[in-house]
């Protein structure tokens, strides 16, 4: 492998593998973790101050002596980095020239300027070690010799390289398939899945549903005519209800496998206990009130809810300091039986994806989970929000149900759930929402999944226009 060929990368791989094995086995104390994070934080701050034009300016009012003495508990004294900062600063955020990276990715740029996301060998090794360590037990349940399909959004995305490298680390064969490519297409992708056969698949939730739709249109049964045992889902909002439905459609073990971004890399990964868990050896995490920027206090159950802020704890092409992800999360400390002694992280949607329905503010994750809870076997869905003459909000759930046979009890219970939790009437309709629902990974959950007829501006937003444009091209 490459890491054995390059001595520096080989040494880093060995060091991180040993470190993650010890951490996963519970051999690190809280004090040791804090000291590790503090040391890495100081290293990163000195590094970006010296090498990144953006951070040199961002941190110019903080004396070197203060940065050198900072502990992780003091991190809130540093300024935030925002998505707008990255879009405006572009290459000035980088701490190394692009020529020092091994590869270059970029954000999709569907709703703003794409930002460069180069990766050094060290960047990839840090992040891929997390996934290799966390995924090992999940894959082990399904045998040692698997053929894993990988489907990503664009050639400039990290999906193919990242999951390909992790599968190689775990000893599995990889087939990279891009069904939206004009060269491959869905028909050929489905043919390859049957021919090899593909036993595991990394893709977005929308892609998993779209592949199932195309299979049904071709007269195939996803459960009977394919060999999928494992589906690793990422790249879009994914509630437990939708995850379980995708597993039902394909007859496979489905996981929400990764929470990450092109800008900040791996932030949490699936573990064998069924949860996404953070990677505190390579990142520091904060949960803040998105309105005030202050730390979010734990609730009675110990869960912290708010916007996630992350600081990378490794040097490389583009380490970020106090990066506001714009994503709402719920974070809880690990309890007995945790597969990895790291906090569980539940991404619940972007801040701007929240909806107010009859006085209730609800995020995309919770709304999706509520409305889809009682249904299984559907191939797609869309939510429509309207308002009647009395000013009351109404919801309609449209399901593509080629595989699903309507059960009156489930529909009635879904209607009752919505009335109880949101004080809102729900209608359930049946049909094909069309290709716009496949654009979530490129745009946003809200633009892909919600038709809000209450406000004409909602359908003319930049994200909505981008979703329509991508959907038209895919159609």
Tab-separated table of C-alpha atoms in Angstrom:
chain	number	residue	atom	x	y	z
A	1	UNK	CA	0.000	0.000	0.000
A	2	UNK	CA	1.040	3.624	-0.430
A	3	UNK	CA	1.504	4.190	3.299
A	4	UNK	CA	4.122	1.415	3.408
A	5	UNK	CA	5.924	2.887	0.397
A	6	UNK	CA	6.190	6.361	1.944
A	7	UNK	CA	8.119	6.132	5.265
A	8	UNK	CA	6.552	9.241	6.825
A	9	UNK	CA	3.014	8.125	6.005
A	10	UNK	CA	3.791	4.595	7.200
A	11	UNK	CA	5.003	5.887	10.563
A	12	UNK	CA	1.908	8.088	10.987
A	13	UNK	CA	-0.380	5.175	10.081
A	14	UNK	CA	1.217	2.938	12.703
A	15	UNK	CA	1.073	5.675	15.339
A	16	UNK	CA	-2.599	6.481	14.753
A	17	UNK	CA	-3.668	2.851	14.498
A	18	UNK	CA	-2.117	2.117	17.893
A	19	UNK	CA	-3.592	5.298	19.384
A	20	UNK	CA	-7.136	4.530	18.142
A	21	UNK	CA	-6.926	0.901	19.249
A	22	UNK	CA	-5.993	1.991	22.775
A	23	UNK	CA	-8.713	4.661	22.844
A	24	UNK	CA	-11.353	2.244	21.538
A	25	UNK	CA	-10.417	-0.258	24.235
A	26	UNK	CA	-11.064	2.380	26.908
A	27	UNK	CA	-7.428	2.774	27.941
A	28	UNK	CA	-7.495	6.592	27.864
A	29	UNK	CA	-8.515	8.525	30.962
A	30	UNK	CA	-10.443	11.793	30.736
A	31	UNK	CA	-7.326	13.668	31.844
A	32	UNK	CA	-5.212	12.005	29.154
A	33	UNK	CA	-7.750	12.935	26.479
A	34	UNK	CA	-7.871	16.542	27.679
A	35	UNK	CA	-4.082	16.787	27.660
A	36	UNK	CA	-3.963	15.279	24.179
A	37	UNK	CA	-6.532	17.750	22.869
A	38	UNK	CA	-4.814	20.694	24.540
A	39	UNK	CA	-1.450	19.797	23.031
A	40	UNK	CA	-2.910	19.314	19.570
A	41	UNK	CA	-4.930	22.531	19.815
A	42	UNK	CA	-1.807	24.543	20.600
A	43	UNK	CA	0.022	22.878	17.735
A	44	UNK	CA	-2.783	23.671	15.286
A	45	UNK	CA	-3.069	27.295	16.426
A	46	UNK	CA	0.652	27.898	15.966
A	47	UNK	CA	0.508	26.150	12.611
A	48	UNK	CA	-2.393	28.138	11.135
A	49	UNK	CA	-1.044	31.418	12.510
A	50	UNK	CA	2.251	30.762	10.717
A	51	UNK	CA	0.888	29.343	7.465
A	52	UNK	CA	-2.699	30.482	6.732
A	53	UNK	CA	-3.196	34.106	5.577
A	54	UNK	CA	-6.816	33.889	6.700
A	55	UNK	CA	-6.027	32.735	10.235
A	56	UNK	CA	-3.044	35.050	10.530
A	57	UNK	CA	-5.511	37.920	10.168
A	58	UNK	CA	-8.259	36.188	12.163
A	59	UNK	CA	-6.015	35.645	15.190
A	60	UNK	CA	-3.872	38.794	14.911
A	61	UNK	CA	-5.231	40.383	18.112
A	62	UNK	CA	-4.353	37.358	20.264
A	63	UNK	CA	-0.751	37.331	21.547
A	64	UNK	CA	1.408	34.297	20.778
A	65	UNK	CA	1.836	33.714	24.502
A	66	UNK	CA	-1.935	33.411	24.953
A	67	UNK	CA	-2.291	30.933	22.085
A	68	UNK	CA	0.649	28.900	23.376
A	69	UNK	CA	-0.948	28.627	26.830
A	70	UNK	CA	-4.530	27.973	25.712
A	71	UNK	CA	-6.306	24.864	26.983
A	72	UNK	CA	-9.315	23.256	25.332
A	73	UNK	CA	-11.520	24.657	28.076
A	74	UNK	CA	-10.569	28.149	26.927
A	75	UNK	CA	-11.365	27.584	23.263
A	76	UNK	CA	-14.485	29.762	23.384
A	77	UNK	CA	-12.166	32.781	23.629
A	78	UNK	CA	-11.202	32.234	19.985
A	79	UNK	CA	-13.283	33.638	17.096
A	80	UNK	CA	-15.587	31.461	15.011
A	81	UNK	CA	-14.898	30.453	11.424
A	82	UNK	CA	-18.010	30.406	9.202
A	83	UNK	CA	-18.967	28.983	5.822
A	84	UNK	CA	-19.087	32.550	4.515
A	85	UNK	CA	-15.495	33.013	5.680
A	86	UNK	CA	-14.418	29.990	3.657
A	87	UNK	CA	-16.308	31.110	0.552
A	88	UNK	CA	-14.790	34.580	0.705
A	89	UNK	CA	-11.227	33.655	1.696
A	90	UNK	CA	-10.909	30.707	-0.710
A	91	UNK	CA	-7.223	29.667	-0.962
A	92	UNK	CA	-6.165	32.061	1.808
A	93	UNK	CA	-7.650	29.622	4.338
A	94	UNK	CA	-5.123	26.976	3.334
A	95	UNK	CA	-2.073	26.393	5.486
A	96	UNK	CA	-0.116	24.750	2.669
A	97	UNK	CA	0.147	25.343	-1.075
A	98	UNK	CA	-2.019	23.045	-3.172
A	99	UNK	CA	1.139	21.449	-4.582
A	100	UNK	CA	1.832	19.967	-1.118
A	101	UNK	CA	-1.473	18.040	-1.132
A	102	UNK	CA	-1.947	14.586	-2.594
A	103	UNK	CA	-5.415	15.394	-3.940
A	104	UNK	CA	-7.794	18.318	-4.331
A	105	UNK	CA	-11.537	18.262	-3.664
A	106	UNK	CA	-14.027	21.103	-3.533
A	107	UNK	CA	-17.507	21.752	-2.222
A	108	UNK	CA	-20.293	21.349	-4.769
A	109	UNK	CA	-20.888	25.082	-5.173
A	110	UNK	CA	-24.589	24.569	-5.894
A	111	UNK	CA	-25.634	27.263	-3.404
A	112	UNK	CA	-22.522	29.478	-3.320
A	113	UNK	CA	-18.930	29.686	-4.413
A	114	UNK	CA	-17.212	26.276	-4.261
A	115	UNK	CA	-14.354	26.248	-1.778
A	116	UNK	CA	-11.078	24.350	-2.302
A	117	UNK	CA	-10.541	21.350	-0.024
A	118	UNK	CA	-7.092	19.873	-0.709
A	119	UNK	CA	-5.913	16.932	1.407
A	120	UNK	CA	-2.404	15.952	2.398
A	121	UNK	CA	-1.397	12.367	3.137
A	122	UNK	CA	-1.665	13.272	6.822
A	123	UNK	CA	-5.209	14.622	6.405
A	124	UNK	CA	-6.386	11.397	4.779
A	125	UNK	CA	-4.591	9.107	7.208
A	126	UNK	CA	-6.048	10.888	10.254
A	127	UNK	CA	-9.590	10.732	8.915
A	128	UNK	CA	-9.467	7.290	7.330
A	129	UNK	CA	-8.036	5.803	10.525
A	130	UNK	CA	-11.199	6.883	12.335
A	131	UNK	CA	-13.424	5.170	9.785
A	132	UNK	CA	-11.307	2.021	9.647
A	133	UNK	CA	-11.312	1.667	13.429
A	134	UNK	CA	-15.029	2.410	13.826
A	135	UNK	CA	-16.274	0.351	10.855
A	136	UNK	CA	-14.232	-2.771	11.568
A	137	UNK	CA	-16.847	-4.497	13.731
A	138	UNK	CA	-19.756	-3.466	11.479
A	139	UNK	CA	-18.192	-5.075	8.429
A	140	UNK	CA	-17.034	-8.119	10.401
A	141	UNK	CA	-20.655	-9.130	10.953
A	142	UNK	CA	-21.027	-9.736	7.211
A	143	UNK	CA	-17.878	-11.704	6.434
A	144	UNK	CA	-14.308	-10.988	5.445
A	145	UNK	CA	-14.535	-11.000	1.653
A	146	UNK	CA	-17.078	-8.504	0.397
A	147	UNK	CA	-17.520	-6.480	-2.774
A	148	UNK	CA	-18.428	-2.914	-1.844
A	149	UNK	CA	-20.025	-0.456	-4.256
A	150	UNK	CA	-19.297	3.236	-3.738
A	151	UNK	CA	-21.501	5.925	-5.233
A	152	UNK	CA	-20.697	9.604	-4.732
A	153	UNK	CA	-22.017	12.949	-5.959
A	154	UNK	CA	-19.139	14.230	-8.138
A	155	UNK	CA	-15.615	13.381	-9.241
A	156	UNK	CA	-14.317	16.262	-7.096
A	157	UNK	CA	-15.824	14.758	-3.938
A	158	UNK	CA	-13.897	12.742	-1.363
A	159	UNK	CA	-16.439	9.884	-1.243
A	160	UNK	CA	-14.768	7.469	-3.642
A	161	UNK	CA	-11.218	7.908	-2.374
A	162	UNK	CA	-12.143	7.881	1.311
A	163	UNK	CA	-14.387	4.836	1.391
A	164	UNK	CA	-12.197	3.055	-1.158
A	165	UNK	CA	-9.172	3.450	1.102
A	166	UNK	CA	-11.104	2.359	4.197
A	167	UNK	CA	-12.428	-0.758	2.446
A	168	UNK	CA	-8.889	-1.568	1.307
A	169	UNK	CA	-7.720	-1.224	4.919
A	170	UNK	CA	-10.422	-3.704	5.939
A	171	UNK	CA	-9.620	-6.139	3.127
A	172	UNK	CA	-12.695	-5.682	0.901
A	173	UNK	CA	-13.018	-5.261	-2.854
A	174	UNK	CA	-14.309	-1.918	-4.161
A	175	UNK	CA	-16.330	-0.979	-7.254
A	176	UNK	CA	-16.804	2.767	-7.742
A	177	UNK	CA	-20.091	3.432	-9.510
A	178	UNK	CA	-21.518	6.832	-10.435
A	179	UNK	CA	-25.115	6.235	-11.611
A	180	UNK	CA	-25.624	9.911	-12.466
A	181	UNK	CA	-22.659	9.755	-14.841
A	182	UNK	CA	-23.704	9.734	-18.513
A	183	UNK	CA	-21.179	6.945	-19.094
A	184	UNK	CA	-22.466	4.613	-16.365
A	185	UNK	CA	-26.133	5.422	-15.763
A	186	UNK	CA	-28.529	3.551	-13.524
A	187	UNK	CA	-29.072	0.584	-15.824
A	188	UNK	CA	-25.372	-0.260	-15.961
A	189	UNK	CA	-24.931	0.390	-12.230
A	190	UNK	CA	-27.716	-2.074	-11.437
A	191	UNK	CA	-26.229	-4.586	-13.861
A	192	UNK	CA	-22.826	-4.318	-12.172
A	193	UNK	CA	-24.436	-4.707	-8.756
A	194	UNK	CA	-25.998	-8.001	-9.849
A	195	UNK	CA	-23.023	-9.236	-11.866
A	196	UNK	CA	-20.233	-8.966	-9.274
A	197	UNK	CA	-22.381	-9.212	-7.077
A	198	UNK	CA	-22.128	-6.158	-4.822
A	199	UNK	CA	-22.692	-7.163	-1.188
A	200	UNK	CA	-22.294	-3.717	0.392
A	201	UNK	CA	-22.985	-0.184	-0.774
A	202	UNK	CA	-21.879	3.291	0.306
A	203	UNK	CA	-24.289	5.949	-0.986
A	204	UNK	CA	-26.697	8.698	-0.009
A	205	UNK	CA	-30.216	7.835	1.210
A	206	UNK	CA	-31.566	9.417	-1.980
A	207	UNK	CA	-29.337	7.225	-4.127
A	208	UNK	CA	-30.396	4.074	-2.256
A	209	UNK	CA	-34.043	4.908	-2.959
A	210	UNK	CA	-33.374	5.941	-6.570
A	211	UNK	CA	-31.531	2.674	-7.292
A	212	UNK	CA	-34.459	0.744	-5.818
A	213	UNK	CA	-36.901	2.716	-8.004
A	214	UNK	CA	-34.867	1.994	-11.132
A	215	UNK	CA	-34.655	-1.675	-10.202
A	216	UNK	CA	-38.432	-1.911	-9.802
A	217	UNK	CA	-38.962	-0.104	-13.109
A	218	UNK	CA	-36.741	-2.749	-14.718
A	219	UNK	CA	-38.921	-5.522	-13.297
A	220	UNK	CA	-36.475	-6.447	-10.526
A	221	UNK	CA	-37.033	-6.939	-6.811
A	222	UNK	CA	-34.325	-5.216	-4.731
A	223	UNK	CA	-34.596	-7.843	-2.004
A	224	UNK	CA	-34.714	-10.931	-4.226
A	225	UNK	CA	-32.559	-10.027	-7.229
A	226	UNK	CA	-29.609	-8.342	-5.483
A	227	UNK	CA	-27.101	-9.499	-2.872
A	228	UNK	CA	-26.809	-6.448	-0.635
A	229	UNK	CA	-26.163	-7.327	2.995
A	230	UNK	CA	-24.964	-3.912	4.144
A	231	UNK	CA	-25.854	-0.338	3.166
A	232	UNK	CA	-23.742	2.516	4.540
A	233	UNK	CA	-25.661	5.768	4.123
A	234	UNK	CA	-24.275	9.296	4.278
A	235	UNK	CA	-24.358	12.721	2.645
A	236	UNK	CA	-27.935	13.674	3.515
A	237	UNK	CA	-30.240	14.025	6.467
A	238	UNK	CA	-31.185	10.527	7.617
A	239	UNK	CA	-33.717	9.828	10.351
A	240	UNK	CA	-34.085	6.356	11.906
A	241	UNK	CA	-37.427	5.965	10.114
A	242	UNK	CA	-35.909	6.512	6.652
A	243	UNK	CA	-32.843	4.416	7.481
A	244	UNK	CA	-35.004	1.469	8.543
A	245	UNK	CA	-37.170	1.816	5.446
A	246	UNK	CA	-34.121	1.652	3.173
A	247	UNK	CA	-33.010	-1.482	4.991
A	248	UNK	CA	-36.474	-2.955	4.462
A	249	UNK	CA	-36.550	-2.106	0.741
A	250	UNK	CA	-33.196	-3.797	0.084
A	251	UNK	CA	-33.376	-6.479	2.774
A	252	UNK	CA	-30.055	-5.228	4.142
A	253	UNK	CA	-28.455	-3.954	7.341
A	254	UNK	CA	-28.623	-0.161	6.932
A	255	UNK	CA	-26.454	2.319	8.858
A	256	UNK	CA	-26.147	6.063	9.063
A	257	UNK	CA	-22.403	5.637	8.548
A	258	UNK	CA	-20.819	9.063	8.522
A	259	UNK	CA	-21.269	12.677	9.487
A	260	UNK	CA	-18.695	14.788	7.656
A	261	UNK	CA	-18.190	17.688	5.299
A	262	UNK	CA	-15.766	18.486	2.520
A	263	UNK	CA	-14.491	21.430	4.553
A	264	UNK	CA	-14.065	19.788	7.966
A	265	UNK	CA	-13.650	16.119	6.944
A	266	UNK	CA	-14.773	13.294	9.257
A	267	UNK	CA	-16.704	14.493	12.307
A	268	UNK	CA	-18.500	11.313	13.446
A	269	UNK	CA	-18.749	7.744	12.211
A	270	UNK	CA	-20.940	4.700	12.693
A	271	UNK	CA	-20.010	2.149	15.301
A	272	UNK	CA	-21.260	-1.360	15.986
A	273	UNK	CA	-23.653	-0.153	18.709
A	274	UNK	CA	-25.763	1.567	16.027
A	275	UNK	CA	-24.790	5.163	16.773
A	276	UNK	CA	-22.639	7.823	15.196
A	277	UNK	CA	-19.778	8.634	17.545
A	278	UNK	CA	-17.395	11.566	17.514
A	279	UNK	CA	-13.639	11.317	16.928
A	280	UNK	CA	-12.167	13.279	19.870
A	281	UNK	CA	-8.607	12.253	19.037
A	282	UNK	CA	-8.670	14.342	15.855
A	283	UNK	CA	-11.381	16.967	16.544
A	284	UNK	CA	-12.618	19.149	19.374
A	285	UNK	CA	-16.398	19.610	19.537
A	286	UNK	CA	-18.637	22.351	20.883
A	287	UNK	CA	-22.420	22.596	20.846
A	288	UNK	CA	-23.670	26.181	20.892
A	289	UNK	CA	-26.921	28.094	20.805
A	290	UNK	CA	-27.124	29.090	17.124
A	291	UNK	CA	-28.639	32.461	18.038
A	292	UNK	CA	-26.284	33.599	20.779
A	293	UNK	CA	-23.165	31.580	20.071
A	294	UNK	CA	-22.994	30.606	23.749
A	295	UNK	CA	-22.410	26.993	24.872
A	296	UNK	CA	-25.565	24.893	24.945
A	297	UNK	CA	-26.385	23.612	28.418
A	298	UNK	CA	-27.173	19.899	28.809
A	299	UNK	CA	-30.850	19.066	29.178
A	300	UNK	CA	-32.312	16.965	32.005
A	301	UNK	CA	-31.261	13.867	30.074
A	302	UNK	CA	-27.696	15.134	29.729
A	303	UNK	CA	-28.064	15.762	25.997
A	304	UNK	CA	-26.681	18.991	24.540
A	305	UNK	CA	-28.674	20.334	21.588
A	306	UNK	CA	-27.612	23.136	19.261
A	307	UNK	CA	-25.267	24.019	16.418
A	308	UNK	CA	-22.070	22.011	16.100
A	309	UNK	CA	-18.743	23.835	16.146
A	310	UNK	CA	-15.596	21.836	15.372
A	311	UNK	CA	-11.841	22.425	15.583
A	312	UNK	CA	-9.484	20.059	13.757
A	313	UNK	CA	-6.706	18.712	15.985
A	314	UNK	CA	-4.217	17.808	13.263
A	315	UNK	CA	-2.112	19.864	10.904
A	316	UNK	CA	-2.481	19.510	7.155
A	317	UNK	CA	-3.730	21.431	4.159
A	318	UNK	CA	-6.688	23.173	5.774
A	319	UNK	CA	-7.200	22.779	9.521
A	320	UNK	CA	-10.201	24.755	10.742
A	321	UNK	CA	-10.560	26.510	14.104
A	322	UNK	CA	-14.013	26.844	15.733
A	323	UNK	CA	-15.786	26.144	12.453
A	324	UNK	CA	-19.537	26.706	12.655
A	325	UNK	CA	-20.971	23.846	10.636
A	326	UNK	CA	-24.474	25.338	10.408
A	327	UNK	CA	-25.786	21.909	11.431
A	328	UNK	CA	-27.991	21.211	14.433
A	329	UNK	CA	-27.001	18.196	16.505
A	330	UNK	CA	-27.798	16.348	19.680
A	331	UNK	CA	-24.730	15.151	21.574
A	332	UNK	CA	-24.714	12.787	24.530
A	333	UNK	CA	-21.887	11.291	26.566
A	334	UNK	CA	-21.029	7.611	26.092
A	335	UNK	CA	-22.663	5.251	28.543
A	336	UNK	CA	-22.085	1.615	29.444
A	337	UNK	CA	-21.938	-0.569	26.353
A	338	UNK	CA	-20.735	2.156	23.977
A	339	UNK	CA	-18.703	0.597	21.192
A	340	UNK	CA	-16.258	3.496	21.410
A	341	UNK	CA	-15.868	5.707	24.519
A	342	UNK	CA	-16.769	8.860	22.602
A	343	UNK	CA	-19.917	11.012	22.649
A	344	UNK	CA	-22.813	9.964	20.430
A	345	UNK	CA	-23.738	12.536	17.812
A	346	UNK	CA	-27.146	12.839	16.175
A	347	UNK	CA	-27.177	15.328	13.252
A	348	UNK	CA	-30.729	16.672	13.053
A	349	UNK	CA	-30.546	19.059	10.103
A	350	UNK	CA	-29.235	22.442	9.129
A	351	UNK	CA	-30.234	25.493	11.122
A	352	UNK	CA	-31.962	26.938	8.054
A	353	UNK	CA	-33.876	23.693	7.395
A	354	UNK	CA	-36.143	24.197	10.397
A	355	UNK	CA	-39.861	24.745	9.807
A	356	UNK	CA	-42.481	26.448	11.945
A	357	UNK	CA	-45.736	24.528	11.781
A	358	UNK	CA	-48.702	25.780	13.796
A	359	UNK	CA	-46.393	27.395	16.315
A	360	UNK	CA	-44.078	24.391	16.621
A	361	UNK	CA	-40.497	24.795	15.357
A	362	UNK	CA	-39.346	21.429	14.042
A	363	UNK	CA	-36.117	20.358	12.367
A	364	UNK	CA	-35.924	18.230	9.273
A	365	UNK	CA	-34.692	15.140	11.106
A	366	UNK	CA	-37.528	15.098	13.625
A	367	UNK	CA	-40.188	15.918	11.028
A	368	UNK	CA	-38.988	13.167	8.697
A	369	UNK	CA	-38.758	10.685	11.547
A	370	UNK	CA	-42.275	11.538	12.718
A	371	UNK	CA	-44.020	11.383	9.362
A	372	UNK	CA	-42.300	8.213	8.103
A	373	UNK	CA	-42.431	6.272	11.357
A	374	UNK	CA	-45.442	4.141	10.409
A	375	UNK	CA	-44.493	3.271	6.822
A	376	UNK	CA	-42.109	0.746	5.310
A	377	UNK	CA	-41.327	-0.301	1.735
A	378	UNK	CA	-41.835	3.065	-0.008
A	379	UNK	CA	-39.352	4.113	-2.676
A	380	UNK	CA	-39.466	7.872	-2.183
A	381	UNK	CA	-41.246	10.607	-0.264
A	382	UNK	CA	-41.960	14.320	-0.242
A	383	UNK	CA	-43.594	16.693	2.270
A	384	UNK	CA	-45.916	19.529	1.238
A	385	UNK	CA	-46.874	22.337	3.628
A	386	UNK	CA	-49.959	24.460	2.974
A	387	UNK	CA	-52.125	26.901	4.953
A	388	UNK	CA	-55.910	27.047	4.897
A	389	UNK	CA	-58.164	30.116	5.038
A	390	UNK	CA	-58.136	30.121	8.844
A	391	UNK	CA	-54.330	30.362	8.977
A	392	UNK	CA	-53.879	26.741	10.045
A	393	UNK	CA	-50.905	24.852	8.618
A	394	UNK	CA	-51.528	21.490	6.955
A	395	UNK	CA	-49.123	18.715	5.958
A	396	UNK	CA	-49.273	16.231	3.096
A	397	UNK	CA	-46.934	13.252	2.881
A	398	UNK	CA	-46.551	11.837	-0.636
A	399	UNK	CA	-45.164	8.305	-0.841
A	400	UNK	CA	-43.970	6.376	-3.862
A	401	UNK	CA	-45.339	2.980	-2.891
A	402	UNK	CA	-44.620	0.560	-5.724
A	403	UNK	CA	-43.421	-1.964	-3.147
A	404	UNK	CA	-45.594	-0.809	-0.283
A	405	UNK	CA	-49.199	-1.897	0.069
A	406	UNK	CA	-51.154	0.662	2.052
A	407	UNK	CA	-52.126	-0.441	5.544
A	408	UNK	CA	-54.999	1.588	6.918
A	409	UNK	CA	-53.859	1.222	10.522
A	410	UNK	CA	-50.402	2.632	9.736
A	411	UNK	CA	-51.855	5.619	7.903
A	412	UNK	CA	-54.285	6.312	10.709
A	413	UNK	CA	-51.510	6.102	13.298
A	414	UNK	CA	-49.303	8.447	11.252
A	415	UNK	CA	-52.144	10.981	11.139
A	416	UNK	CA	-52.651	10.606	14.899
A	417	UNK	CA	-48.905	11.011	15.571
A	418	UNK	CA	-48.799	14.267	13.623
A	419	UNK	CA	-51.842	15.635	15.386
A	420	UNK	CA	-50.451	14.724	18.808
A	421	UNK	CA	-46.881	16.032	18.332
A	422	UNK	CA	-47.386	19.017	16.008
A	423	UNK	CA	-51.078	19.806	16.440
A	424	UNK	CA	-51.310	19.509	12.667
A	425	UNK	CA	-53.528	17.603	10.275
A	426	UNK	CA	-51.723	15.158	7.973
A	427	UNK	CA	-52.901	13.785	4.647
A	428	UNK	CA	-51.144	10.820	3.032
A	429	UNK	CA	-51.013	10.690	-0.756
A	430	UNK	CA	-49.408	8.258	-3.170
A	431	UNK	CA	-47.332	9.053	-6.234
A	432	UNK	CA	-43.842	9.794	-7.557
A	433	UNK	CA	-42.400	13.136	-6.348
A	434	UNK	CA	-39.942	13.144	-9.254
A	435	UNK	CA	-36.152	13.607	-9.418
A	436	UNK	CA	-35.976	16.702	-7.203
A	437	UNK	CA	-35.898	14.486	-4.097
A	438	UNK	CA	-32.531	13.094	-5.264
A	439	UNK	CA	-30.809	16.491	-4.921
A	440	UNK	CA	-30.507	16.574	-1.130
A	441	UNK	CA	-26.780	15.784	-1.069
A	442	UNK	CA	-26.103	18.563	-3.575
A	443	UNK	CA	-28.392	21.222	-2.096
A	444	UNK	CA	-30.271	20.668	1.176
A	445	UNK	CA	-32.888	18.416	2.728
A	446	UNK	CA	-35.463	21.208	2.710
A	447	UNK	CA	-34.997	22.113	-0.957
A	448	UNK	CA	-35.144	18.452	-1.965
A	449	UNK	CA	-37.896	17.150	0.279
A	450	UNK	CA	-40.224	20.016	1.250
A	451	UNK	CA	-42.646	21.980	-0.908
A	452	UNK	CA	-43.705	24.926	1.245
A	453	UNK	CA	-46.672	26.591	-0.428
A	454	UNK	CA	-47.234	29.065	2.440
A	455	UNK	CA	-44.485	31.429	1.302
A	456	UNK	CA	-43.806	32.057	-2.408
A	457	UNK	CA	-40.227	33.027	-1.507
A	458	UNK	CA	-39.556	29.474	-0.308
A	459	UNK	CA	-39.812	28.164	-3.863
A	460	UNK	CA	-37.621	30.895	-5.340
A	461	UNK	CA	-34.700	30.641	-2.906
A	462	UNK	CA	-31.207	29.958	-4.229
A	463	UNK	CA	-31.310	26.411	-2.876
A	464	UNK	CA	-34.730	25.677	-4.372
A	465	UNK	CA	-33.660	26.981	-7.777
A	466	UNK	CA	-30.486	24.893	-7.588
A	467	UNK	CA	-32.491	21.782	-6.710
A	468	UNK	CA	-34.850	22.339	-9.637
A	469	UNK	CA	-31.932	22.871	-12.010
A	470	UNK	CA	-30.161	19.676	-10.924
A	471	UNK	CA	-33.420	17.701	-11.027
A	472	UNK	CA	-34.156	18.905	-14.568
A	473	UNK	CA	-30.713	17.808	-15.724
A	474	UNK	CA	-31.134	14.376	-14.108
A	475	UNK	CA	-34.591	13.919	-15.588
